[in-house]
Each structure stands twice: as C-alpha cells, then as structure tokens.
Coordinates of C-alpha atoms in Angstrom, one line a residue:
X11 CA 9.2 -25.2 -22.2
X12 CA 12.4 -23.9 -22.2
X13 CA 12.5 -21.3 -20.2
X14 CA 14.6 -17.7 -20.7
X15 CA 14.0 -15.1 -18.0
X16 CA 15.6 -12.7 -20.5
X17 CA 12.6 -12.2 -22.2
X18 CA 10.6 -11.3 -19.4
X19 CA 13.2 -9.7 -17.0
X20 CA 11.9 -6.8 -15.3
X21 CA 8.0 -7.3 -16.0
X22 CA 5.1 -7.0 -13.8
X23 CA 6.0 -10.2 -11.6
X24 CA 9.3 -9.2 -11.4
X25 CA 8.4 -5.9 -10.0
X26 CA 6.1 -7.8 -7.3
X27 CA 8.9 -10.4 -6.2
X28 CA 11.7 -7.7 -5.8
X29 CA 9.9 -5.0 -4.3
X30 CA 8.8 -7.4 -1.8
X31 CA 11.9 -9.3 -1.6
X32 CA 14.0 -5.6 -0.9
X33 CA 11.3 -5.2 2.3
X34 CA 12.2 -8.8 3.5
X35 CA 15.9 -7.9 3.4
X36 CA 14.8 -4.2 4.9
X37 CA 13.6 -6.1 7.9
X38 CA 16.0 -8.5 8.4
X39 CA 18.9 -5.6 8.7
X40 CA 17.2 -4.2 11.6
X41 CA 18.3 -6.9 14.0
X42 CA 22.1 -7.0 14.4
X43 CA 22.3 -10.8 14.7
X44 CA 23.6 -12.0 10.8
X45 CA 21.2 -13.9 8.5
X46 CA 21.3 -16.4 5.4
X47 CA 19.3 -15.8 2.3
X48 CA 18.8 -19.0 0.1
X49 CA 18.0 -18.3 -3.3
X50 CA 16.8 -21.7 -5.0
X51 CA 16.8 -20.8 -8.6
X52 CA 19.3 -17.6 -9.2
X53 CA 19.3 -17.5 -13.2
X54 CA 22.0 -15.5 -14.4
X55 CA 22.0 -12.8 -11.2
X56 CA 20.9 -9.6 -13.7
X57 CA 19.8 -9.2 -17.2
X58 CA 20.4 -6.8 -20.1
X59 CA 17.4 -5.2 -21.3
X60 CA 19.1 -3.9 -24.2
X61 CA 19.5 -7.6 -25.1
X62 CA 17.4 -9.1 -28.5
X63 CA 15.3 -11.2 -25.8
X64 CA 14.3 -8.2 -23.6
X65 CA 13.8 -6.1 -27.1
X66 CA 11.5 -9.2 -28.5
X67 CA 8.9 -8.8 -25.6
X68 CA 9.7 -5.2 -24.4
X69 CA 7.8 -6.4 -20.9
X70 CA 10.1 -4.2 -18.8
X71 CA 8.2 -1.3 -20.4
X72 CA 5.2 -2.2 -18.1
X73 CA 7.5 -3.3 -15.2
X74 CA 10.3 -1.6 -14.2
X75 CA 9.9 1.1 -16.4
X76 CA 6.3 2.3 -15.0
X77 CA 7.7 2.4 -11.2
X78 CA 11.0 4.4 -12.6
X79 CA 8.8 6.7 -14.1
X80 CA 6.3 7.3 -11.3
X81 CA 6.1 10.3 -9.4
X82 CA 5.9 10.5 -5.8
X83 CA 7.1 7.1 -5.2
X84 CA 6.4 5.7 -1.4
X85 CA 9.2 5.3 0.6
X86 CA 8.8 1.4 0.7
X87 CA 10.2 1.3 -3.3
X88 CA 13.1 3.2 -2.1
X89 CA 15.9 0.5 -1.3
X90 CA 14.6 -1.2 -4.5
X91 CA 14.2 1.6 -6.8
X92 CA 18.3 2.5 -5.5
X93 CA 19.6 -0.9 -6.5
X94 CA 18.2 -0.9 -9.9
X95 CA 19.7 2.6 -10.5
X96 CA 22.8 2.0 -8.9
X97 CA 23.4 -0.6 -11.3
X98 CA 22.6 1.6 -14.4
X99 CA 24.8 4.1 -13.1
X100 CA 21.7 6.6 -12.4
X101 CA 20.8 6.4 -15.8
X102 CA 17.5 8.5 -17.1
X103 CA 14.8 5.7 -16.9
X104 CA 14.5 5.4 -20.3
X105 CA 18.1 5.0 -21.0
X106 CA 18.4 2.2 -18.3
X107 CA 19.9 -1.2 -19.9
X108 CA 19.9 -3.7 -16.9
X109 CA 18.1 -5.2 -14.3
X110 CA 18.6 -7.2 -11.4
X111 CA 18.1 -10.6 -10.4
X112 CA 17.2 -11.3 -7.1
X113 CA 20.8 -12.8 -5.9
X114 CA 22.2 -9.5 -7.1
X115 CA 19.3 -7.2 -4.9
X116 CA 20.0 -9.5 -1.8
X117 CA 23.7 -9.2 -2.5
X118 CA 23.7 -5.2 -2.7
X119 CA 21.5 -4.9 0.6
X120 CA 23.0 -7.7 2.9
X121 CA 25.7 -6.8 5.6
X122 CA 29.2 -8.0 6.8
X123 CA 28.6 -11.2 8.5
X124 CA 25.2 -12.5 6.6
X125 CA 25.7 -14.9 4.1
X126 CA 23.9 -15.2 0.6
X127 CA 23.6 -18.8 -0.9
X128 CA 22.7 -18.7 -4.6
X129 CA 21.7 -21.8 -6.9
X130 CA 21.4 -22.3 -10.2
X131 CA 20.6 -25.8 -12.5
X132 CA 21.2 -24.6 -15.7
X133 CA 25.1 -25.0 -16.6
X134 CA 25.1 -22.3 -18.5
X135 CA 23.0 -20.1 -16.5
X136 CA 25.1 -21.3 -13.7
X137 CA 28.2 -20.0 -15.5
X138 CA 26.8 -16.5 -16.5
X139 CA 25.4 -16.3 -12.9
X140 CA 28.8 -16.8 -11.4
X141 CA 30.5 -14.0 -13.9
X142 CA 27.4 -11.1 -13.0
X143 CA 28.0 -11.7 -9.7
X144 CA 31.4 -11.4 -8.9
X145 CA 31.7 -7.5 -10.1
X146 CA 29.3 -6.6 -6.9
X147 CA 31.7 -5.9 -3.9
X148 CA 29.8 -7.1 -1.0
X149 CA 30.5 -7.4 2.6
X150 CA 28.0 -10.5 2.6
X151 CA 29.1 -14.1 2.3
X152 CA 28.8 -15.5 -0.9
X153 CA 28.6 -19.2 -1.8
X154 CA 27.4 -19.8 -5.3
X155 CA 26.3 -23.4 -5.6
X156 CA 26.0 -23.7 -9.6
X157 CA 25.0 -26.6 -10.9
X158 CA 23.5 -27.2 -8.6
X159 CA 19.3 -27.9 -8.1
X160 CA 18.1 -25.6 -5.5
X161 CA 15.5 -28.3 -3.7
X162 CA 18.9 -30.6 -3.1
X163 CA 20.4 -27.8 -1.4
X164 CA 17.9 -27.1 0.7
X165 CA 18.5 -30.4 2.5
X166 CA 22.0 -29.9 2.4
X167 CA 21.9 -26.2 3.8
X168 CA 19.0 -25.9 6.3
X169 CA 19.1 -25.3 9.2
X170 CA 21.4 -22.5 8.8
X171 CA 23.9 -21.5 11.3
X172 CA 22.8 -17.9 11.7
X173 CA 19.3 -19.4 12.9
X174 CA 17.5 -16.6 11.1
X175 CA 17.1 -15.6 7.5
X176 CA 15.1 -16.1 4.6
X177 CA 14.8 -18.9 1.5
X178 CA 13.5 -17.4 -2.1
X179 CA 11.9 -19.9 -4.5
X180 CA 11.6 -19.0 -7.2
X181 CA 11.2 -21.6 -10.0
X182 CA 10.9 -21.1 -13.7
X183 CA 7.8 -23.2 -13.7
X184 CA 8.8 -24.9 -17.1
X185 CA 8.4 -28.8 -15.4
X186 CA 4.4 -29.7 -15.8
X187 CA 5.2 -31.1 -12.1
X188 CA 6.5 -27.9 -10.6
X189 CA 4.2 -27.3 -8.0
X190 CA 4.3 -30.8 -7.1
X191 CA 8.4 -30.7 -6.6
X192 CA 7.9 -27.1 -4.4
X193 CA 5.6 -29.0 -2.1
X194 CA 7.9 -31.4 -1.7
X195 CA 10.8 -29.7 -1.0
X196 CA 8.8 -27.4 1.5
X197 CA 8.0 -30.7 3.3
X198 CA 11.6 -31.3 3.7
X199 CA 12.6 -28.2 4.9
X200 CA 10.2 -27.7 7.4
X201 CA 11.4 -30.8 9.1
X202 CA 15.2 -29.3 9.1
X203 CA 13.8 -25.6 9.8
X204 CA 10.5 -24.8 10.9
X205 CA 10.9 -21.6 12.1
X206 CA 12.4 -20.4 8.5
X207 CA 10.8 -18.0 6.3
X208 CA 10.1 -19.0 2.8
X209 CA 9.1 -17.1 -0.2
X210 CA 7.5 -19.2 -2.8
X211 CA 7.1 -17.0 -6.1
X212 CA 4.5 -18.7 -8.8
X213 CA 2.5 -17.9 -11.8
X214 CA -1.1 -17.3 -11.7
X215 CA -1.8 -19.5 -15.3
X216 CA -4.6 -22.3 -14.3
X217 CA -6.4 -21.6 -11.6
X218 CA -7.8 -25.3 -10.9
X219 CA -3.8 -26.1 -10.2
X220 CA -3.2 -22.7 -8.4
X221 CA -5.9 -23.8 -6.1
X222 CA -4.4 -27.1 -5.6
X223 CA -1.1 -25.9 -4.8
X224 CA -2.4 -23.8 -2.1
X225 CA -4.5 -26.7 -0.5
X226 CA -1.2 -28.4 -0.3
X227 CA 1.0 -26.2 1.0
X228 CA -2.1 -25.4 3.7
X229 CA -2.0 -29.6 4.1
X230 CA 1.9 -30.0 5.0
X231 CA 2.6 -31.4 8.4
X232 CA 3.4 -28.9 11.4
X233 CA 3.2 -25.9 8.4
X234 CA 3.9 -22.5 10.2
X235 CA 1.5 -19.3 9.8
X236 CA 1.6 -18.8 5.9
X237 CA 0.3 -16.0 3.8
X238 CA -1.0 -15.9 0.2
X239 CA -0.3 -12.7 -1.5
X240 CA -1.8 -12.3 -4.9
X241 CA -1.3 -9.6 -8.0
X242 CA -3.4 -9.6 -11.1
X243 CA -2.7 -7.4 -13.8
X244 CA -6.1 -8.4 -15.7
X245 CA -8.7 -11.0 -15.5
X246 CA -7.1 -14.0 -16.9
X247 CA -7.0 -14.8 -20.4
X248 CA -4.6 -17.0 -21.8
X249 CA -4.6 -15.3 -25.0
X250 CA -2.7 -12.3 -23.0
X251 CA 0.1 -14.3 -21.7
X252 CA 1.0 -14.6 -17.8
X253 CA -2.3 -12.5 -16.2
X254 CA -1.0 -12.8 -12.5
X255 CA 1.7 -14.1 -10.0
X256 CA 1.7 -14.5 -6.2
X257 CA 3.7 -15.5 -3.1
X258 CA 3.2 -18.3 -0.8
X259 CA 5.0 -17.3 2.3
X260 CA 5.9 -19.3 5.2
X261 CA 6.9 -17.4 8.3
X262 CA 6.2 -13.9 6.4
X263 CA 8.5 -11.2 7.8
X264 CA 6.1 -9.1 10.3
X265 CA 7.2 -5.7 8.7
X266 CA 6.4 -6.9 5.4
X267 CA 3.4 -8.3 6.6
X268 CA 2.0 -4.7 8.0
X269 CA 3.1 -2.8 5.2
X270 CA 0.7 -5.1 2.2
X271 CA -2.3 -2.8 3.2
X272 CA 0.0 -0.1 1.3
X273 CA 2.2 -2.1 -1.1
X274 CA -0.4 -4.0 -2.9
X275 CA -3.1 -1.1 -3.8
X276 CA 0.3 0.8 -5.0
X277 CA 1.0 -2.0 -7.4
X278 CA -2.2 -2.6 -8.6
X279 CA -2.6 0.9 -9.6
X280 CA 1.2 1.0 -11.2
X281 CA 1.0 -2.2 -12.9
X282 CA -2.8 -2.8 -13.7
X283 CA -3.5 -3.3 -17.5
X284 CA -7.0 -3.7 -17.7
X285 CA -9.9 -3.0 -15.2
X286 CA -9.8 -6.4 -13.9
X287 CA -6.7 -5.9 -12.2
X288 CA -6.9 -6.8 -8.3
X289 CA -4.5 -7.3 -5.5
X290 CA -5.0 -9.4 -2.1
X291 CA -3.5 -11.4 0.6
X292 CA -5.0 -13.9 3.2
X293 CA -3.9 -16.7 5.7
X294 CA -3.5 -19.7 4.2
X295 CA -2.6 -20.9 7.6
X296 CA -3.3 -18.5 10.5
X297 CA -0.8 -18.4 13.8
X298 CA -1.7 -21.1 16.0

C-alpha cells in the first residue's frame, strides 16, 4: 500500500495523537533543562485541508473540525488548538485550510536550547517536509534528516546529549511487517537509552496482530514501565475503515498519565461515531 497521509490529515487519529503529543511537550517544558524530541516518520510536516486529497475523504470534518467547533473546551486542549489556529491565522473553524503534523507542532512548542530531530524516508515527502518547516520561526535547534530511515536514525542519534526527551514513532503501517520493525527498533533503542520516553502510535485494525504487538513489546528485554492507550470511535468493522488507534508509551510522562482520566472520556465523546465508541488505558508493563 502506498500510504498518503494527505487523505487522512486532521482525522480522529490525528487529534488523538497530536493532543497527547502537545501535552507531553507541555510537561517537558516545565523543567528548565533542555530536551530532545525525535520524530521518526515526519511526513510532510503540515497538510492542506483544502487540497484534492483531503477534500476527497473529508476525514478532518470528523476530527479537527469537531474539536475547533466544540464549546467550553477543557484547558488541556489549549496548546493544541492554539497551534492549529496559528497555522490558519485564527480563521473560523469552517475556514481552516492547514493542519499541522507532529514536526510542526513540536517545532512550535519547543524552546531555545531544545532540539528537534525529524526523519522521513520517502524522497518526495522529505523535500516537502524541509520546505514546510522552514517558514516556522523557532528557537529550538532543528535537524531534518531526510531522506532517512527513522528506525536506523534511532541507533545513530540515541542516547541524546540532553539526556531527556521524547521519541515519537508514528509509521504509516504500509508494510506488512511494520509491527515487527517497531519492536526491533524499540529493542535496539532501549539498549542505548532505556530511560527515554517512547510514544508509538498504531492503528487498530486487526485484533490478532494488535494483541501480538502488545505481547512483543511487553516481552522486550529490560522494558521500562509501558502504558497502553486506546481510542475506538466505533465497534471494529473493516467496512467502516479505521475504527480506532492507540499509543504504546514506554516511560510515559507522569503529567500526561495523570490527565488521561480527563482526556480519554473527552476524546471518546468528541470523536465517537457510534454507541460502540470507547477509550481506555492500562499498564502493559508496570513499574518494577
């Protein structure tokens, strides 16, 4: 499958992923010491919601548009919403044309002295990524490694000199062995930087493959505390397209963990598309 995220930008999975990412960045910013963020699959950085691809599926209407049009939003959405509005010059929700990808959000929220490393393997997307990130003024140090295999970059760039930070692993899952690649990459990364925070986003499509992925992560040698977060917008049904997604988060930020009892019910109510919607979290690996 030749996955193109432009068709899916701003959908429910992006809102889930990017809200939790911004919360993690907020908590990293609470300490004065600099940190590193590594994005292993950066995509093109930002997406045109008025373009042919996004307009063909209009998935953003059931995602970011729902969030922007909601009333009395809780405070934990403020930073994410502000980034989207900044990219759209504070346009009305129905008039937004741009959606920020994870590299854009990270670059917008990081501080002087922090460092953002963004990887992208696909050559055409790598060129667009560099163009899209350039106009955003930031004090954080930016390293765009493109074209570059993000899994290989983990071995080259870890451990970070800052000694704290976050690795976002957000592959397109266009290859049949993607789950295996993630587990192999995590195994290698943990040998270099066991104290790092690793957030692995994944789609929930095949329950058998997903369960095997959970088991394989939990079975990693010297795996740290690991949280499983899931969001389902409806009862799983292949005919309905993607029904859910989640994070497997190794060493999740303490502040984010404490907020999940508020964030998950909010996302379930905001993004659910049927009575089968649900949201949950549990420890795959508890702290020893």
